[in-house]
Coordinates of C-alpha atoms in Angstrom, one line a residue:
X159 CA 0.0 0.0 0.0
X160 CA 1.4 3.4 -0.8
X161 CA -0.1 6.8 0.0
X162 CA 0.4 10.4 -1.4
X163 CA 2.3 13.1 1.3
X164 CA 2.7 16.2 0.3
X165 CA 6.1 18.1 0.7
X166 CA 4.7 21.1 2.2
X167 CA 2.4 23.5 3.2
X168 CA 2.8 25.7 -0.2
X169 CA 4.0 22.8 -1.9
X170 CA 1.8 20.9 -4.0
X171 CA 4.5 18.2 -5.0
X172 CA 3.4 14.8 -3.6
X173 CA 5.9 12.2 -2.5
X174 CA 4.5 8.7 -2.9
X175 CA 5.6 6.0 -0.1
X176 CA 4.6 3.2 1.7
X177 CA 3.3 3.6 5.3
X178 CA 4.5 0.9 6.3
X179 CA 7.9 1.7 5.6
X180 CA 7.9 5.2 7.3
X181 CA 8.1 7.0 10.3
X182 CA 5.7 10.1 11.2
X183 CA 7.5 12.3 13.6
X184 CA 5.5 14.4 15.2
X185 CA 5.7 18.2 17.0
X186 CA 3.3 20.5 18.9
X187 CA 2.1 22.1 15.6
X188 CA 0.1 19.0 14.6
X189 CA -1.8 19.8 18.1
X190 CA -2.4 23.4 17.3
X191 CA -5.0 22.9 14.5
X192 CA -8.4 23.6 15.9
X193 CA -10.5 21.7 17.5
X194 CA -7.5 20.5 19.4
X195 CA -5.6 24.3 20.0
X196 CA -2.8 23.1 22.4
X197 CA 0.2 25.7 22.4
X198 CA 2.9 25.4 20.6
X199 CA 6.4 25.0 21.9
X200 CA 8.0 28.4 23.3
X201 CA 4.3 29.1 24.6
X202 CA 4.6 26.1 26.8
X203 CA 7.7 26.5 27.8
X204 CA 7.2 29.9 28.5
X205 CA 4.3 29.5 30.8
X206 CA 6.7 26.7 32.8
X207 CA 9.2 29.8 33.5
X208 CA 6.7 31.6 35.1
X209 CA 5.6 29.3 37.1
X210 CA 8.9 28.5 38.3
X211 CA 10.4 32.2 38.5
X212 CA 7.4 34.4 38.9
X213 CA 7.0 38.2 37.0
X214 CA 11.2 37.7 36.7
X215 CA 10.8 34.8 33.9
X216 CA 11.3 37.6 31.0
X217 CA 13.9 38.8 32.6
X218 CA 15.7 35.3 32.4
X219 CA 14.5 34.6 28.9
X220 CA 16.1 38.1 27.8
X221 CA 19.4 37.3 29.2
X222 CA 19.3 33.5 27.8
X223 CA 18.9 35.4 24.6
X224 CA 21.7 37.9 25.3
X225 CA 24.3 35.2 25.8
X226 CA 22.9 32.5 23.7
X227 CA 24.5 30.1 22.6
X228 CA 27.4 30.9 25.3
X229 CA 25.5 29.7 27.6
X230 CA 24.5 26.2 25.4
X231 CA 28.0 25.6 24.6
X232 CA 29.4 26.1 28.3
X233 CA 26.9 23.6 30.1
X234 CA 27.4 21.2 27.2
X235 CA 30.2 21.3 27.9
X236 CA 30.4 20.8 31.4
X237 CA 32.3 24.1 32.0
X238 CA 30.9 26.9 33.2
X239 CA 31.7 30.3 32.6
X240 CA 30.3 33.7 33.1
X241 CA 29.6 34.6 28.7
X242 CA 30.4 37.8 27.3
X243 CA 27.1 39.0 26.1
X244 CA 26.5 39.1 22.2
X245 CA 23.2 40.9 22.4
X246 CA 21.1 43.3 24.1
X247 CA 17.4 41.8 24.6
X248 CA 15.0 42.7 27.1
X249 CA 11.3 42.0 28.5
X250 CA 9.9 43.7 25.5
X251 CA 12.1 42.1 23.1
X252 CA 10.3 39.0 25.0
X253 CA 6.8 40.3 24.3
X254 CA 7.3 40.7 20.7
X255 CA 8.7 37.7 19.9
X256 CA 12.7 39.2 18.6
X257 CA 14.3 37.1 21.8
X258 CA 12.9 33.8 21.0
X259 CA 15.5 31.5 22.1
X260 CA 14.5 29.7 25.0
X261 CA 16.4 26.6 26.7
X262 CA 14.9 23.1 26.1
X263 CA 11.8 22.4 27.3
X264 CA 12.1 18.9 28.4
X265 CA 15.2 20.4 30.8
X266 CA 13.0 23.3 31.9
X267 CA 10.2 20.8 32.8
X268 CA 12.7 18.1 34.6
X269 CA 14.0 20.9 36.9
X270 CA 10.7 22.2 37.5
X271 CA 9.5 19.1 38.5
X272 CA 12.7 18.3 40.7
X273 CA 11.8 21.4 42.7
X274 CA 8.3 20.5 43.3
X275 CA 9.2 17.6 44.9
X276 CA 11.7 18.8 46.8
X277 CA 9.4 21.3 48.2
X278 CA 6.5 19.0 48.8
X279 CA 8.9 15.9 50.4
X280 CA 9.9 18.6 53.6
X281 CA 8.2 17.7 56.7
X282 CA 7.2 20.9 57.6
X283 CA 5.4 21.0 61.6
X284 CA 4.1 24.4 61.1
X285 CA 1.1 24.4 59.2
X286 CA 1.4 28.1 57.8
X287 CA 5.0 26.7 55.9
X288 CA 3.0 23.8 54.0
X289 CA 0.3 27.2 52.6
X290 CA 3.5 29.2 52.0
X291 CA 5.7 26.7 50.5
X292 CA 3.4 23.9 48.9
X293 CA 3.9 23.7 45.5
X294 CA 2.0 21.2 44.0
X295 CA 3.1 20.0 40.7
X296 CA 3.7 21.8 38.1
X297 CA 3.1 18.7 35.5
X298 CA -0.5 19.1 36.1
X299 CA -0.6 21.1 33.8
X300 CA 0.4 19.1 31.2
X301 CA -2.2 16.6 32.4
X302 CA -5.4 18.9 30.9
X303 CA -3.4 18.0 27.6
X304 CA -5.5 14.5 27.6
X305 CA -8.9 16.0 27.8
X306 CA -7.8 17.6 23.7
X307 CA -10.1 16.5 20.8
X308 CA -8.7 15.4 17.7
X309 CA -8.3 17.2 14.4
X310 CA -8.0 16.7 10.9
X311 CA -4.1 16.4 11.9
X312 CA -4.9 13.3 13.9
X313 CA -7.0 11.6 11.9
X314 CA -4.9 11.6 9.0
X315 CA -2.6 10.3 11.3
X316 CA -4.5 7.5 12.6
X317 CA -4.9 6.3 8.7
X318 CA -1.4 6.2 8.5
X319 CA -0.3 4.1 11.7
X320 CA -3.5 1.5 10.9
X321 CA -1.1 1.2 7.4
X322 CA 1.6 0.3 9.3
X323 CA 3.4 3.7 9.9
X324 CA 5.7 4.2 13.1
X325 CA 4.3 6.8 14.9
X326 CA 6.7 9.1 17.3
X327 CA 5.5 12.2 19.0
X328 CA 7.3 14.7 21.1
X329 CA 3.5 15.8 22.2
X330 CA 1.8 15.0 25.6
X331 CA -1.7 14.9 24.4
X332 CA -3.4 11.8 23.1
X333 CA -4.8 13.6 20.0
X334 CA -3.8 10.8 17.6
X335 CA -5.0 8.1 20.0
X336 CA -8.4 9.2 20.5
X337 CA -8.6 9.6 16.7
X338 CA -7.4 5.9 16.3
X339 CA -10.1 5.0 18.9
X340 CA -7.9 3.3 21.7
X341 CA -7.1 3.7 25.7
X342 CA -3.9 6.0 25.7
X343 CA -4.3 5.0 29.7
X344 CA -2.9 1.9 28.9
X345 CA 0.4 3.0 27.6
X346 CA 3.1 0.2 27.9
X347 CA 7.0 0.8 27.8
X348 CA 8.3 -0.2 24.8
X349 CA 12.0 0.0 23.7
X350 CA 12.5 2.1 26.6
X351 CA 9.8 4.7 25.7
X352 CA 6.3 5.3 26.4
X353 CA 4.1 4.0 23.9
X354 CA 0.4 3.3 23.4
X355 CA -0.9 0.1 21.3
X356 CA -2.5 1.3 17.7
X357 CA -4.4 -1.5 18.2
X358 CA -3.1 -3.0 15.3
X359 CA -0.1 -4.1 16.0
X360 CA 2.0 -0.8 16.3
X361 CA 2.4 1.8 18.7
X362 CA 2.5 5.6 19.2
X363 CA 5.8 6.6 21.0
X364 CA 6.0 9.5 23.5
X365 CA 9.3 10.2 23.7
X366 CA 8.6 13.2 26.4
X367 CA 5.6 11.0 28.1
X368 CA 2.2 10.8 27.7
X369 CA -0.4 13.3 29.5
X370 CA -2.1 10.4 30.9
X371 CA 0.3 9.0 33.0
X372 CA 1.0 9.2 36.1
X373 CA 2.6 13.1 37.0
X374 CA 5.2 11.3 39.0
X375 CA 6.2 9.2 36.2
X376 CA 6.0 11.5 34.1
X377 CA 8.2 13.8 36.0
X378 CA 10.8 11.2 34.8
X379 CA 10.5 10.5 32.1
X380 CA 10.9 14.0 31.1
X381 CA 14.0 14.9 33.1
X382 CA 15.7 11.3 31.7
X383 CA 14.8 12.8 28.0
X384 CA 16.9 15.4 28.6
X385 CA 19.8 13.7 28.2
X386 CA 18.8 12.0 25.0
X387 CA 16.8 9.3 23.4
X388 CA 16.6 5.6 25.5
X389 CA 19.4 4.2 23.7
X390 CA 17.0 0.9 23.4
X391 CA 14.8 3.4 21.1
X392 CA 17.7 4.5 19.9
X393 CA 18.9 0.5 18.5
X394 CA 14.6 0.8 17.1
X395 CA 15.1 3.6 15.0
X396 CA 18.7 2.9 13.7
X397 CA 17.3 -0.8 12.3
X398 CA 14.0 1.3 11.0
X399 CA 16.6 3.7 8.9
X400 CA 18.9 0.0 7.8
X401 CA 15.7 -1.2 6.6
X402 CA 15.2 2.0 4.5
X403 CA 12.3 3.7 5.9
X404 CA 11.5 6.8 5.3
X405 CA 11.1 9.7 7.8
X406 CA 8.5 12.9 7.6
X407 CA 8.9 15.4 10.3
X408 CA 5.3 17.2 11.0
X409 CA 5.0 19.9 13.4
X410 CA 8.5 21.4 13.9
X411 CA 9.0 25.3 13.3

């Protein structure tokens, strides 16, 4: 079985290939479509800054920008050092969109989530610290991302991975699940990823997690993410590619 894709959004060349020899990577613009209207990546992340460092989080997004990709290079690195600044951003360069580096979402997330526990696991004997300090989690959140209604995105989607595709999503909603009509609450851990039966003999990976799990799983799954792909997943996809699939990336800026 083969199926028509086309190349892109002005692009009215079609690439024909088999499903079943492809993988559909997916990113948070596939969930932005309406009825679904999840945010897209630096809108997420963004609203995780806050949360984590208040009315300051422009401030820290400005000076990422300002010493970006000094700052990248030096934790990559493992060596820190205090960056000579290579621009001059600030909360309004923020608000309109010029300073839109931000750090990577899955390490925002993880760090997040490591301080809400660390918060929540004190013993506090004075009940006024547990209203002042009590964080909750921050991944719930994320969790209202399973309560999104499919669109035309997902459906398409759905087609493809009955076919036989190998479907990968960064995303935390379910979107392509509830199109295909199964569970996502029953997601399984499958070459060392989250993934959720097509019901047909295939999955859906989520790489990042899935919205529907547990918040403390989730919690790490994403700080393990990011440090890279399981390397399990990683053996997956390299025999996918030796077998010559193909790979379409939907989603990404």
């Amino acid at each position: 079985m083969t199926t028509n894709i086309i190349l892109g959004k002005d692009d009215t060349t079609s690439l024909r290939i088999d499903p079943a020899k492809t993988i559909f990577w997916t990113g948070a613009g596939v969930s932005k479509e309406l009825p679904s209207g999840l945010p897209l990546g630096n809108k997420l992340t963004d609203a995780f800054l806050e949360s984590a460092l208040g009315p300051k989080w422009k401030d820290f997004v400005a000076l990422w920008n300002n010493n970006f990709p000094q700052i990248r290079d030096s934790v990559k690195n493992g060596k820190w050092y205090k960056p000579e600044p290579i621009g001059k951003f600030t909360a309004v360069d923020v608000d309109n969109g010029t300073a839109w580096e931000r750090p990577r979402l899955e390490y925002i997330i993880g760090e997040i989530d490591k301080l809400d526990k660390y918060f929540n696991a004190v013993n506090f004997t004075n009940p006024d610290n547990n209203r002042l300090f009590y964080r909750g989690s921050s991944l719930h959140a994320i969790s209202n991302f399973s309560f999104v209604e499919p669109n035309i995105y997902h459906y398409r989607l759905s087609d493809l991975s009955r076919a036989g595709a190998v479907m990968i999503t960064s995303n935390f909603d379910d979107g392509i699940e509830k199109a295909l009509g199964v569970d996502s609450n029953g997601a399984e851990t499958v070459y060392g990823t989250k993934a959720v039966s097509n019901g047909d003999g295939g999955y859906v990976f989520h790489f990042h997690g899935i919205a529907t799990d547990d918040t403390n799983n989730l919690g790490a799954t994403i700080y393990s993410i990011s440090k890279g792909l399981d390397e399990e997943f990683q053996g997956f996809l390299k025999e996918c590619f030796a077998g010559g699939f193909n790979i379409v990336f939907i989603g990404y800026s």
